Coordinates of C-alpha atoms in Angstrom, one line a residue:
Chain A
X1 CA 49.8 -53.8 -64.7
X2 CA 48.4 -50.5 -65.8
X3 CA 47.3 -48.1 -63.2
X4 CA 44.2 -46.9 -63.4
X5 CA 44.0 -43.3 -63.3
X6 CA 41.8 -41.6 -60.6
X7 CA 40.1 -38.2 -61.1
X8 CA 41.2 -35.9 -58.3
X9 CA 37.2 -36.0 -57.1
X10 CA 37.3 -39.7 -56.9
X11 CA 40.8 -39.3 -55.0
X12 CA 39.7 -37.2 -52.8
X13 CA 36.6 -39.2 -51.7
X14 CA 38.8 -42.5 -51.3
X15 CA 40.9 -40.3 -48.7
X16 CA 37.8 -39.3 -47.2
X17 CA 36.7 -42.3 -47.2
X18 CA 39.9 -43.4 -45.6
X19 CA 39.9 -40.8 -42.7
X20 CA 36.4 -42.1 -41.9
X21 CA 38.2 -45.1 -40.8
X22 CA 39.9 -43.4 -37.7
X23 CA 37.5 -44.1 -34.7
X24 CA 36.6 -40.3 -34.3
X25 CA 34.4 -40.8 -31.3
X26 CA 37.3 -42.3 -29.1
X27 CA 39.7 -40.0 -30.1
X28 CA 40.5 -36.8 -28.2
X29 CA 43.2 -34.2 -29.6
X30 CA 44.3 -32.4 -26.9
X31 CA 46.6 -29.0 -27.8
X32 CA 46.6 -25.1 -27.5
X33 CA 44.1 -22.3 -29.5
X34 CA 45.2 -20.2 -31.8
X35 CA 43.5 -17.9 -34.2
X36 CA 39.8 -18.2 -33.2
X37 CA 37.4 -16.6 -35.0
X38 CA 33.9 -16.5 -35.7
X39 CA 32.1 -15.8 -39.0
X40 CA 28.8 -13.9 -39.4
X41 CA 27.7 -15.5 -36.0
X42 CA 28.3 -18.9 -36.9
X43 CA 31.1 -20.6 -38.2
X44 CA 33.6 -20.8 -35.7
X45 CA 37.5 -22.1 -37.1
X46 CA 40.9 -21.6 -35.2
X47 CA 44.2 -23.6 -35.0
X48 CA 45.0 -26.4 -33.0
X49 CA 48.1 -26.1 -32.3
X50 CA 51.4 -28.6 -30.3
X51 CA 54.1 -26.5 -28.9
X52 CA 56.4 -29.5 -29.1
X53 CA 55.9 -30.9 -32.2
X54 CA 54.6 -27.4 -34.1
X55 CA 52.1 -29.2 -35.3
X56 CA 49.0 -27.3 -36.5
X57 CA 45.7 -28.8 -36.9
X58 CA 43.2 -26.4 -38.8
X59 CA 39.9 -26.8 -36.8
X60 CA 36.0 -25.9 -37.7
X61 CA 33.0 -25.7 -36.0
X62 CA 29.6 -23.8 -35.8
X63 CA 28.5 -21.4 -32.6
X64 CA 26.1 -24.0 -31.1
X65 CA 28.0 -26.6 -31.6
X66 CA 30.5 -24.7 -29.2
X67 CA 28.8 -25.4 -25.8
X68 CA 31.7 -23.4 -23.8
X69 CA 33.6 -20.2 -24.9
X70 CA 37.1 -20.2 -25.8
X71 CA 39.9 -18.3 -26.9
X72 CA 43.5 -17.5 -27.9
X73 CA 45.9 -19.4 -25.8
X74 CA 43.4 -22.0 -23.9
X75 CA 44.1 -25.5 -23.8
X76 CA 41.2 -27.8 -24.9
X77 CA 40.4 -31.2 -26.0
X78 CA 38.3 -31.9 -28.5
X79 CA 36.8 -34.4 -30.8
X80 CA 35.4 -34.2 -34.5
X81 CA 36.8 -35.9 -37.5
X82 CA 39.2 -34.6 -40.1
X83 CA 38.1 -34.1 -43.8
X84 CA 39.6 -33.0 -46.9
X85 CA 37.2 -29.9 -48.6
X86 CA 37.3 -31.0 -52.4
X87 CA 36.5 -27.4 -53.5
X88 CA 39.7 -26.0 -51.7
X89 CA 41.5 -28.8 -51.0
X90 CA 41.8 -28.4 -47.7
X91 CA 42.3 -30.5 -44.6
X92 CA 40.0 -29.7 -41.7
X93 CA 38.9 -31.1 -38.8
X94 CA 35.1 -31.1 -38.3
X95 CA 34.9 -30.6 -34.4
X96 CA 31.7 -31.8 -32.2
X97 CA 33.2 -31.3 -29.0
X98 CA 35.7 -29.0 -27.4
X99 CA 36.4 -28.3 -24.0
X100 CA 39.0 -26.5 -21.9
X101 CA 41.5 -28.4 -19.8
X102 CA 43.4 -27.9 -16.7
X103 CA 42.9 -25.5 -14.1
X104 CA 44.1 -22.4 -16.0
X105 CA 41.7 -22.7 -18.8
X106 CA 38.8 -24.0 -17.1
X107 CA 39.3 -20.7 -15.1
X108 CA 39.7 -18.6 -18.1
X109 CA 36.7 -20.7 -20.0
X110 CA 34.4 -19.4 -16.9
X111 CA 35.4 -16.3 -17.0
X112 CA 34.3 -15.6 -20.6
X113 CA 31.1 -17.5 -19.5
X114 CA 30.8 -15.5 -16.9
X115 CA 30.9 -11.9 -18.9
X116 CA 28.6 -13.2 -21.6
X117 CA 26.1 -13.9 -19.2
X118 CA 26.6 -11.3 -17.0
X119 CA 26.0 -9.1 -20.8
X120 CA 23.0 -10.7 -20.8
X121 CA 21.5 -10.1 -17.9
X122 CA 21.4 -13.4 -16.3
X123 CA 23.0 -12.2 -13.0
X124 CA 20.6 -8.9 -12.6
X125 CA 19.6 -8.3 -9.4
X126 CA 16.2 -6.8 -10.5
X127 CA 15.1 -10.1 -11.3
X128 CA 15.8 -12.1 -8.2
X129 CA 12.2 -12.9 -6.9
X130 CA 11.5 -13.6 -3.5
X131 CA 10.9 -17.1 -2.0
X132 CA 7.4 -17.8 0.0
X133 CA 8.1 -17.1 3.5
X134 CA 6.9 -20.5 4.4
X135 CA 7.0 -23.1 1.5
X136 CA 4.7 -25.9 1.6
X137 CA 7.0 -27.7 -1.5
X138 CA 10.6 -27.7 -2.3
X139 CA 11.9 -29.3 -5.4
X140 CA 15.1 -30.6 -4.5
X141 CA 17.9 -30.8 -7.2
X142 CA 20.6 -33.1 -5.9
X143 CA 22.7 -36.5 -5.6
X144 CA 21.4 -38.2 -3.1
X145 CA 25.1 -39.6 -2.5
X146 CA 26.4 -36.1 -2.3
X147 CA 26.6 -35.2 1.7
X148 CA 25.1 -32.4 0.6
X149 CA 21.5 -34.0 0.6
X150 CA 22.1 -35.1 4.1
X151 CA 23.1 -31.6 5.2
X152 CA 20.1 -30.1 4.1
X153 CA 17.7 -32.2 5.1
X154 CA 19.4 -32.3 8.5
X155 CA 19.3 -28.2 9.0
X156 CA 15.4 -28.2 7.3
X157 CA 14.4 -31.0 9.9
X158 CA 16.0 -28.4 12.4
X159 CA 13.8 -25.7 11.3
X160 CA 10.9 -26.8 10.2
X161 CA 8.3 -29.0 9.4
X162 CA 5.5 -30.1 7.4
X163 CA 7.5 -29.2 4.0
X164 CA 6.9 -31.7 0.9
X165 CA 10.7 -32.3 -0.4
X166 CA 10.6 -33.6 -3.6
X167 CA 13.5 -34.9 -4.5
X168 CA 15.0 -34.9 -7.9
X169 CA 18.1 -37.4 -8.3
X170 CA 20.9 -35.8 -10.4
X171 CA 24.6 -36.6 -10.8
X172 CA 26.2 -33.5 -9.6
X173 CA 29.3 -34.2 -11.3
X174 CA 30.7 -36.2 -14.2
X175 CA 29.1 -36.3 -17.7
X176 CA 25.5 -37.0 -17.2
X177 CA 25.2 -34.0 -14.6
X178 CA 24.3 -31.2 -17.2
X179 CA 21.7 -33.0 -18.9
X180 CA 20.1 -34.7 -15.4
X181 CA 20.4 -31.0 -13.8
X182 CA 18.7 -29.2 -16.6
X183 CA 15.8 -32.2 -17.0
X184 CA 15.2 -31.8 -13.3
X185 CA 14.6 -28.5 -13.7
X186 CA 12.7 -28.8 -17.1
X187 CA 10.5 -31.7 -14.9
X188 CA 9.8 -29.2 -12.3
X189 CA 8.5 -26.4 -14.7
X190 CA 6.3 -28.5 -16.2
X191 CA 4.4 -30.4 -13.6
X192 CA 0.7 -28.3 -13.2
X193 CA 1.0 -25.2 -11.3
X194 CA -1.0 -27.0 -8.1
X195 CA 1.7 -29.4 -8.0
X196 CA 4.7 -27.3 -8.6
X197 CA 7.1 -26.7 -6.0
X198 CA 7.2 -23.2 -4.1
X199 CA 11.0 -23.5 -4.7
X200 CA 13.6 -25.3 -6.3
X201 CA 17.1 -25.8 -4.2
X202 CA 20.1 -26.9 -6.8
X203 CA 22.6 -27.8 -4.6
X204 CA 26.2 -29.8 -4.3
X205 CA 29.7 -30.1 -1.9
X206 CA 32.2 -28.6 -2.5
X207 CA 35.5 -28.5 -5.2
X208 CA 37.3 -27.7 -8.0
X209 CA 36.2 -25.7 -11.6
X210 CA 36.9 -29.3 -12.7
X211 CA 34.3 -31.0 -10.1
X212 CA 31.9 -27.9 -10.3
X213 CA 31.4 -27.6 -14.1
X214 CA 27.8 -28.4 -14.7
X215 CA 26.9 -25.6 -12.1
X216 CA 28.8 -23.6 -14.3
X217 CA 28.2 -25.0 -17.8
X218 CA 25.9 -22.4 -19.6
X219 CA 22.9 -24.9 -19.8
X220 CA 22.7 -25.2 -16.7
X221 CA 22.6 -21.6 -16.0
X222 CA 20.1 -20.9 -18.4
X223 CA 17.7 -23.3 -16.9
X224 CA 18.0 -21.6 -13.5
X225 CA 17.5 -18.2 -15.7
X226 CA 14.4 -19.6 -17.4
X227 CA 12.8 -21.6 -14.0
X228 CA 9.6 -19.9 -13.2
X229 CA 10.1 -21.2 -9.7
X230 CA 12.4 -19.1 -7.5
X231 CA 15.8 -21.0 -7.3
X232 CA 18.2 -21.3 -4.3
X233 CA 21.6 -22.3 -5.1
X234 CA 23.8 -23.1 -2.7
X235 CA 27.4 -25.0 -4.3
X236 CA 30.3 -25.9 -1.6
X237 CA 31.9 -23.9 1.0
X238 CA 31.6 -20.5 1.5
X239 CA 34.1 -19.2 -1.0
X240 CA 33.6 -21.4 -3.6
X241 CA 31.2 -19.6 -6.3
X242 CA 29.4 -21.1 -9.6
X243 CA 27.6 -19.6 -12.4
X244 CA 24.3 -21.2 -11.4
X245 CA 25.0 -19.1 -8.0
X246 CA 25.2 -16.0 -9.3
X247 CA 22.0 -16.8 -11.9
X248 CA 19.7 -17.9 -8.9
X249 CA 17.4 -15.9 -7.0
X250 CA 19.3 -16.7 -3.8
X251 CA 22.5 -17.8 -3.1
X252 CA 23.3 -19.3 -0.1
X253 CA 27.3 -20.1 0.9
X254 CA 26.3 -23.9 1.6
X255 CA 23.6 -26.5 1.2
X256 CA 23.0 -25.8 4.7
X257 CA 22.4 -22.3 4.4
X258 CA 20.0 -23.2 1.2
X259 CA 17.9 -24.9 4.2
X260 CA 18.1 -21.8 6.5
X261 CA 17.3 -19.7 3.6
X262 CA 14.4 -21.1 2.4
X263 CA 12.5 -22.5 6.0
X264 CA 12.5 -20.0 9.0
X265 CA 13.0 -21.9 12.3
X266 CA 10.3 -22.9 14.4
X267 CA 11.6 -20.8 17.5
X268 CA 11.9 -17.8 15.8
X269 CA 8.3 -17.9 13.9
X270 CA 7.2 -19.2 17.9
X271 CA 8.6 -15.4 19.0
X272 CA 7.1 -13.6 15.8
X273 CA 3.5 -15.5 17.0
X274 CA 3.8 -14.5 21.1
X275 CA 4.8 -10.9 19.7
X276 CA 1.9 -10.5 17.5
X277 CA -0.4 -12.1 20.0
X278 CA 1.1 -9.6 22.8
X279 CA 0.6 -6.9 20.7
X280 CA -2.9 -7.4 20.1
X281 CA -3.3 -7.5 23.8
X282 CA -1.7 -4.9 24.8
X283 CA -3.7 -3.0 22.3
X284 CA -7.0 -4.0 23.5
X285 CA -5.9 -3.8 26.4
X286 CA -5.1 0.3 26.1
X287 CA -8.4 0.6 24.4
X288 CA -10.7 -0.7 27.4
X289 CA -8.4 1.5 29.4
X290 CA -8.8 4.0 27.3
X291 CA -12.7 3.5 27.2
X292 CA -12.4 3.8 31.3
X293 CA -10.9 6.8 31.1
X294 CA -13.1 8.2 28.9
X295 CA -16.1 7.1 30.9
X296 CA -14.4 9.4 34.0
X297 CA -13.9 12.1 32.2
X298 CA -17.6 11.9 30.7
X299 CA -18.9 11.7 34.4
X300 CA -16.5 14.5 35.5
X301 CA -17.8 16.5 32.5
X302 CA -21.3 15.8 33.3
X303 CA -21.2 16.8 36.7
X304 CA -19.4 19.8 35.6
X305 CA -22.3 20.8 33.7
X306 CA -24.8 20.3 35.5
X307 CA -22.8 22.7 38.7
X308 CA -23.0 25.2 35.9
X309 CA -26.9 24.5 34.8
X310 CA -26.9 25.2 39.4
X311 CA -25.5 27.6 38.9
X312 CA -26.9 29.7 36.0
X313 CA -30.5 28.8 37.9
X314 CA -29.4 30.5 40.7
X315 CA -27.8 33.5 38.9
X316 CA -31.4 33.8 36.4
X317 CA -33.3 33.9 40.4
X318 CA -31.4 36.3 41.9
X319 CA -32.0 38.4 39.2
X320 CA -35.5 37.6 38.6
X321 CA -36.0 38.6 42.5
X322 CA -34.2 42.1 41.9
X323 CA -36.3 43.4 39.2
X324 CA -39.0 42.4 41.2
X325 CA -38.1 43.8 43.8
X326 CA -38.1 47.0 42.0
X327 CA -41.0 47.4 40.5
X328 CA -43.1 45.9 43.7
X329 CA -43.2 49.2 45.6
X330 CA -44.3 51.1 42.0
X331 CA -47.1 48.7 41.4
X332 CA -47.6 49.0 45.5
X333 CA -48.2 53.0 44.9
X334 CA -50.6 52.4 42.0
X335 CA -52.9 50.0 43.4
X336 CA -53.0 53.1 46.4
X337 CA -53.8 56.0 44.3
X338 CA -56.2 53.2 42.7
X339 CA -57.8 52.7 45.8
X340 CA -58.2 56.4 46.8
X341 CA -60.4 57.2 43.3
X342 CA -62.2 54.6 43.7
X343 CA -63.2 55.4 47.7
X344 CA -63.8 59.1 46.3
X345 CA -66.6 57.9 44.2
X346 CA -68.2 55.4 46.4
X347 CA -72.2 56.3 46.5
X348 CA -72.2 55.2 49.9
X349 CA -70.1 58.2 50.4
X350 CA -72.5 60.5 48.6
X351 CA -75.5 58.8 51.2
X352 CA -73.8 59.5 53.9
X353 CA -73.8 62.9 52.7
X354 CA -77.9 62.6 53.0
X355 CA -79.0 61.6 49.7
X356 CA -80.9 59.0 49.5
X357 CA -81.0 56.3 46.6
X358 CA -84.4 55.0 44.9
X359 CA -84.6 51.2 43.7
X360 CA -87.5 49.7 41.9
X361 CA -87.0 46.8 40.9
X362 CA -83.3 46.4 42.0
X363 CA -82.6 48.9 39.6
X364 CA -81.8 52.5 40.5
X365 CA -84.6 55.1 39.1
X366 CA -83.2 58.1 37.5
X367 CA -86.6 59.2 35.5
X368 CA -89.7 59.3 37.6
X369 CA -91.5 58.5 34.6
X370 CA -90.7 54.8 35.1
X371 CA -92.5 54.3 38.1
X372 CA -96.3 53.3 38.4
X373 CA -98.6 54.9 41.2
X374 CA -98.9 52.7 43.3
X375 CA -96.1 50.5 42.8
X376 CA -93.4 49.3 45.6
X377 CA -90.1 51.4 45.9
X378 CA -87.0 50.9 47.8
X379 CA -85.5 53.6 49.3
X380 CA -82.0 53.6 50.7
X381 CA -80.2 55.4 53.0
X382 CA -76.8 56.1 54.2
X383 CA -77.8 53.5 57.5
X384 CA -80.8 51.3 56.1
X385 CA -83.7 51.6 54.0
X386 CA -87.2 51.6 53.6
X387 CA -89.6 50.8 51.6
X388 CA -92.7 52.8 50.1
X389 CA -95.5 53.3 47.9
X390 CA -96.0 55.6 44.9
X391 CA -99.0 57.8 45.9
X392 CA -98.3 60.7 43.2
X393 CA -95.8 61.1 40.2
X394 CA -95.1 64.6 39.1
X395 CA -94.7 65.8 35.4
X396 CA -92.6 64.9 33.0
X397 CA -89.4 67.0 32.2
X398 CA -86.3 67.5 33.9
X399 CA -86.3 68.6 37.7
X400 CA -84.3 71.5 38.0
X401 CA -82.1 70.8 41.2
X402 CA -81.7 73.9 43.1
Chain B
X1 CA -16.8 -19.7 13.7
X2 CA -17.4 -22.3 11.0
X3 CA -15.4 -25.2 11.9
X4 CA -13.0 -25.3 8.7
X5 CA -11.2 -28.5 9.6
X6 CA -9.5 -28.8 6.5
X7 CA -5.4 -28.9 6.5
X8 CA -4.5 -25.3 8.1
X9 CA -2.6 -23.8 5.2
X10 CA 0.5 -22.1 7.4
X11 CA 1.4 -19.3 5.4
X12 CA -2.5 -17.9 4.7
X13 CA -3.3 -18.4 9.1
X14 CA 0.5 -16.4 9.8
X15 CA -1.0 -14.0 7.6
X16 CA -4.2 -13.2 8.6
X17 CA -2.7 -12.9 12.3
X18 CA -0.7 -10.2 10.9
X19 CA -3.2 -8.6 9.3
X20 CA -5.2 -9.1 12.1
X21 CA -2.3 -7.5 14.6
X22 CA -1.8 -4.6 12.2
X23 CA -5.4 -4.1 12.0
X24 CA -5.0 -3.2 16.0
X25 CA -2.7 -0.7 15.1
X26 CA -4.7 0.8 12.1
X27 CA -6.6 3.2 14.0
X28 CA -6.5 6.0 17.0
X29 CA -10.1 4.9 18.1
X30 CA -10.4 1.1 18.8
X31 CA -13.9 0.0 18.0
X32 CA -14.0 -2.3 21.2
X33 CA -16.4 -5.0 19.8
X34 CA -14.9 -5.7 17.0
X35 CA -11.4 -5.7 18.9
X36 CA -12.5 -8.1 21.2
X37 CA -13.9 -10.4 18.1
X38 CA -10.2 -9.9 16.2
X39 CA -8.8 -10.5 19.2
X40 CA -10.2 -14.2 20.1
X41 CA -10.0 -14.8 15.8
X42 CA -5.8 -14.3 16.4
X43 CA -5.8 -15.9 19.7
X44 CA -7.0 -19.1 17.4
X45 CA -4.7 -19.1 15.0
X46 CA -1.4 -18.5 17.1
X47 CA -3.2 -21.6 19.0
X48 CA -3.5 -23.1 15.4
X49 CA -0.2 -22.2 14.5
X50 CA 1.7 -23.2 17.4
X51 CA 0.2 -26.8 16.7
X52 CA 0.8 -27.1 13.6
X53 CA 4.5 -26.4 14.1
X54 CA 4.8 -28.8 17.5
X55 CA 3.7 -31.9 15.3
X56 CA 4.4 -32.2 11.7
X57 CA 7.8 -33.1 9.6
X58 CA 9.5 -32.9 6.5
X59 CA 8.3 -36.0 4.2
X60 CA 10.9 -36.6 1.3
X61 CA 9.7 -38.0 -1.7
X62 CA 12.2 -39.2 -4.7
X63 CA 10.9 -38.2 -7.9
X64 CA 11.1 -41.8 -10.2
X65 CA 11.8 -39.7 -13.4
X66 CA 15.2 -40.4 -15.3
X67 CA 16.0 -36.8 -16.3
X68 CA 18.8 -37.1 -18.9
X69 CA 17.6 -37.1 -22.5

């Protein structure tokens, strides 16, 4: 029977076609990276390679498909399935998944993790925000199997009341944990802002790199970066530390510190209220005190003033009564020598000399002219007078007096 | 006053007492009236406050969402 003859194309397609056979998705290939290297950004290939059996397996992959960093020397398992590249004629193995094993490269794995993000910026401290002193909703981001759920709870019912917990169910370990974490926090982000929580709390017990990778798988950590609500993150004991840690806005040693963090206590907000109250008496209290003494000092000022107003009166009196007293005798002297003129040119004076004084009329007759024969004339003397009759008037012209 | 009787929102009462306590220490001179009137405002809301923290607790809702996917 002749054979027929295959071109190399066709060959290669039926081995293809072939390795399709293998059941790709339940086989993992578990050995040690060598020669890792990434193209323009994106196309990732290194060897596989089996220290016993020095076996190499040439491996392929692009950047996104490579969830978690690796390098020279880590162990990883992966999954993909093997092709031949017609062009070059090649063997390959196509990976979809790799991921480091053991404790070692797990620990190396988050290392690198750790640097990238830290390049980033995803750790800066800058960018921490602040939680609301007293939150009114907390989105919660835990199992509720995991004792930490209890624990929190616990410590917040301790502290504080009247919180909304909304809880969001997530396996906190095991393969469904990155995806649930990262669509609870997607869920959160996108309810309404009036319905958002003031603060998301990711939280878990306790363990191993192995037991703690979605708080450090870099989705995870980027959804904490990109939360618009402040994120507490609290993972284990006290010494254990995650990426999502270092990524949150706080990060509290254990899930409860994340509740002591995130609610004061009632006794201590209690204190802060009797201080402020205190102060604000003690402060009012100082001002009427204040307004007391400042009503005595207004008497004592008053009265001072008005001893002084006494005692300027008295000072503008004496005075007064001095200059009086000096010019009372010279105005005494004047009204004397006044007096003396005056009694020098009394007429009475000049009757008692022995003149005598002619009326007519009441008025006093200095021209004989004026009078009438006959008419009435009063004639005074120094002591009384008398009246008479005109019986001759002589000429006119002045009398010489002799 | 007017009688809000609506939920006391915690964090907006604790502040206005602080504001109102700082307000006290704002100034040399007191104005005395309007002391007194700050003073019987924050008297009310510690009053309010302390209540509020005597009688309410946490509620904890689950969220029914499935998250993965």
């Amino acid at each position: 029977m002749a054979l027929q003859a295959l071109s190399v194309g066709e060959f290669l397609e039926l081995v293809n076609h072939t390795l399709k056979q293998i059941p790709s998705n339940e086989v993992i290939i578990e050995g040690e990276v060598s020669d890792y290297r990434v193209a323009q950004g994106k196309w990732v290939s290194f060897d596989l390679k089996d220290e016993e059996a020095e076996a190499v397996l040439k491996c392929f992959m692009t950047t996104w498909q490579l969830k978690a960093p690796i390098e020279d020397g880590m162990r990883v398992q992966l999954k993909g399935y093997p092709k031949i590249y017609e062009r070059f004629g090649t063997f390959k193995m196509n990976v979809t998944e790799v991921s480091a094993v053991g404790e070692g490269a797990l620990r190396q794995s988050y290392e690198l993790l750790k640097k990238k993000l830290q390049s980033e910026g995803l750790f800066d401290q800058t960018r921490k925000r602040a939680l609301p002193r007293f939150p009114e909703r907390i989105g919660l981001v835990t199992s509720r199997d995991a004792a930490a759920y209890g624990d929190f709870l616990q410590i917040l019912n301790n502290r504080w009341g009247g919180v909304r917990v909304m809880h969001a169910h997530v396996h906190v370990q095991g393969r469904e944990a990155v995806a649930d974490i990262v669509g609870a926090f997607r869920y959160f982000n996108d309810l309404p802002e009036s319905e958002r929580p003031d603060a998301l709390v990711l939280t878990r017990g306790g363990g191993g790199l192995e037991d703690l990778h979605a708080f450090n798988d870099e989705a995870v950590a980027r959804a904490v970066y990109a939360s618009q609500i402040p994120v507490v993150c609290a993972v284990g004991h006290e010494r254990d530390e995650s990426l999502a840690d270092f990524v949150a806005d706080v990060r509290a040693s254990t899930p409860s510190n994340a509740a002591e963090r995130i609610v004061p206590s009632r006794q201590d907000v209690l204190y802060e209220i009797g201080t402020l109250t205190d102060h604000m008496e003690s402060r009012l209290h100082d001002t009427l005190q204040e307004h007391g003494f400042l009503v005595e000092r207004m008497t004592n000022v008053i009265g001072f003033i008005l001893e002084r107003q006494k005692e300027r009166l008295a000072r503008v009196q004496d005075g007064i009564l001095t200059r009086v007293e000096g010019w009372l005798p010279r105005l005494r002297e004047h009204l004397e020598g006044s007096e003396r003129f005056l009694r020098q040119i009394d007429p009475k004076r000049v009757l008692a000399r022995g003149y005598s004084l002619v009326l007519s009329g009441g008025s006093v007759v200095r021209d004989a002219t004026v009078l009438e024969v006959g008419g009435e004339i009063t004639v005074q003397f120094a002591a009384g007078s008398a009246d008479a009759r005109v019986s001759r008037i002589h000429g006119k012209g002045q009398q010489k007096l002799v | 006053m007017t009688a809000k009787k609506k939920e006391l929102n915690f964090s907006e009462a604790f502040k206005e007492l602080e504001e109102i306590t700082s307000w006290f220490d704002s100034e040399e001179q007191l104005d005395l009236d309007a002391g007194l009137k700050k003073f019987e405002r924050g008297l009310e809301l510690a009053e309010d406050l302390k209540k509020k923290l005597a009688e309410v607790e946490n509620k904890v809702e689950e969220i029914k969402e499935k998250f993965s996917q």
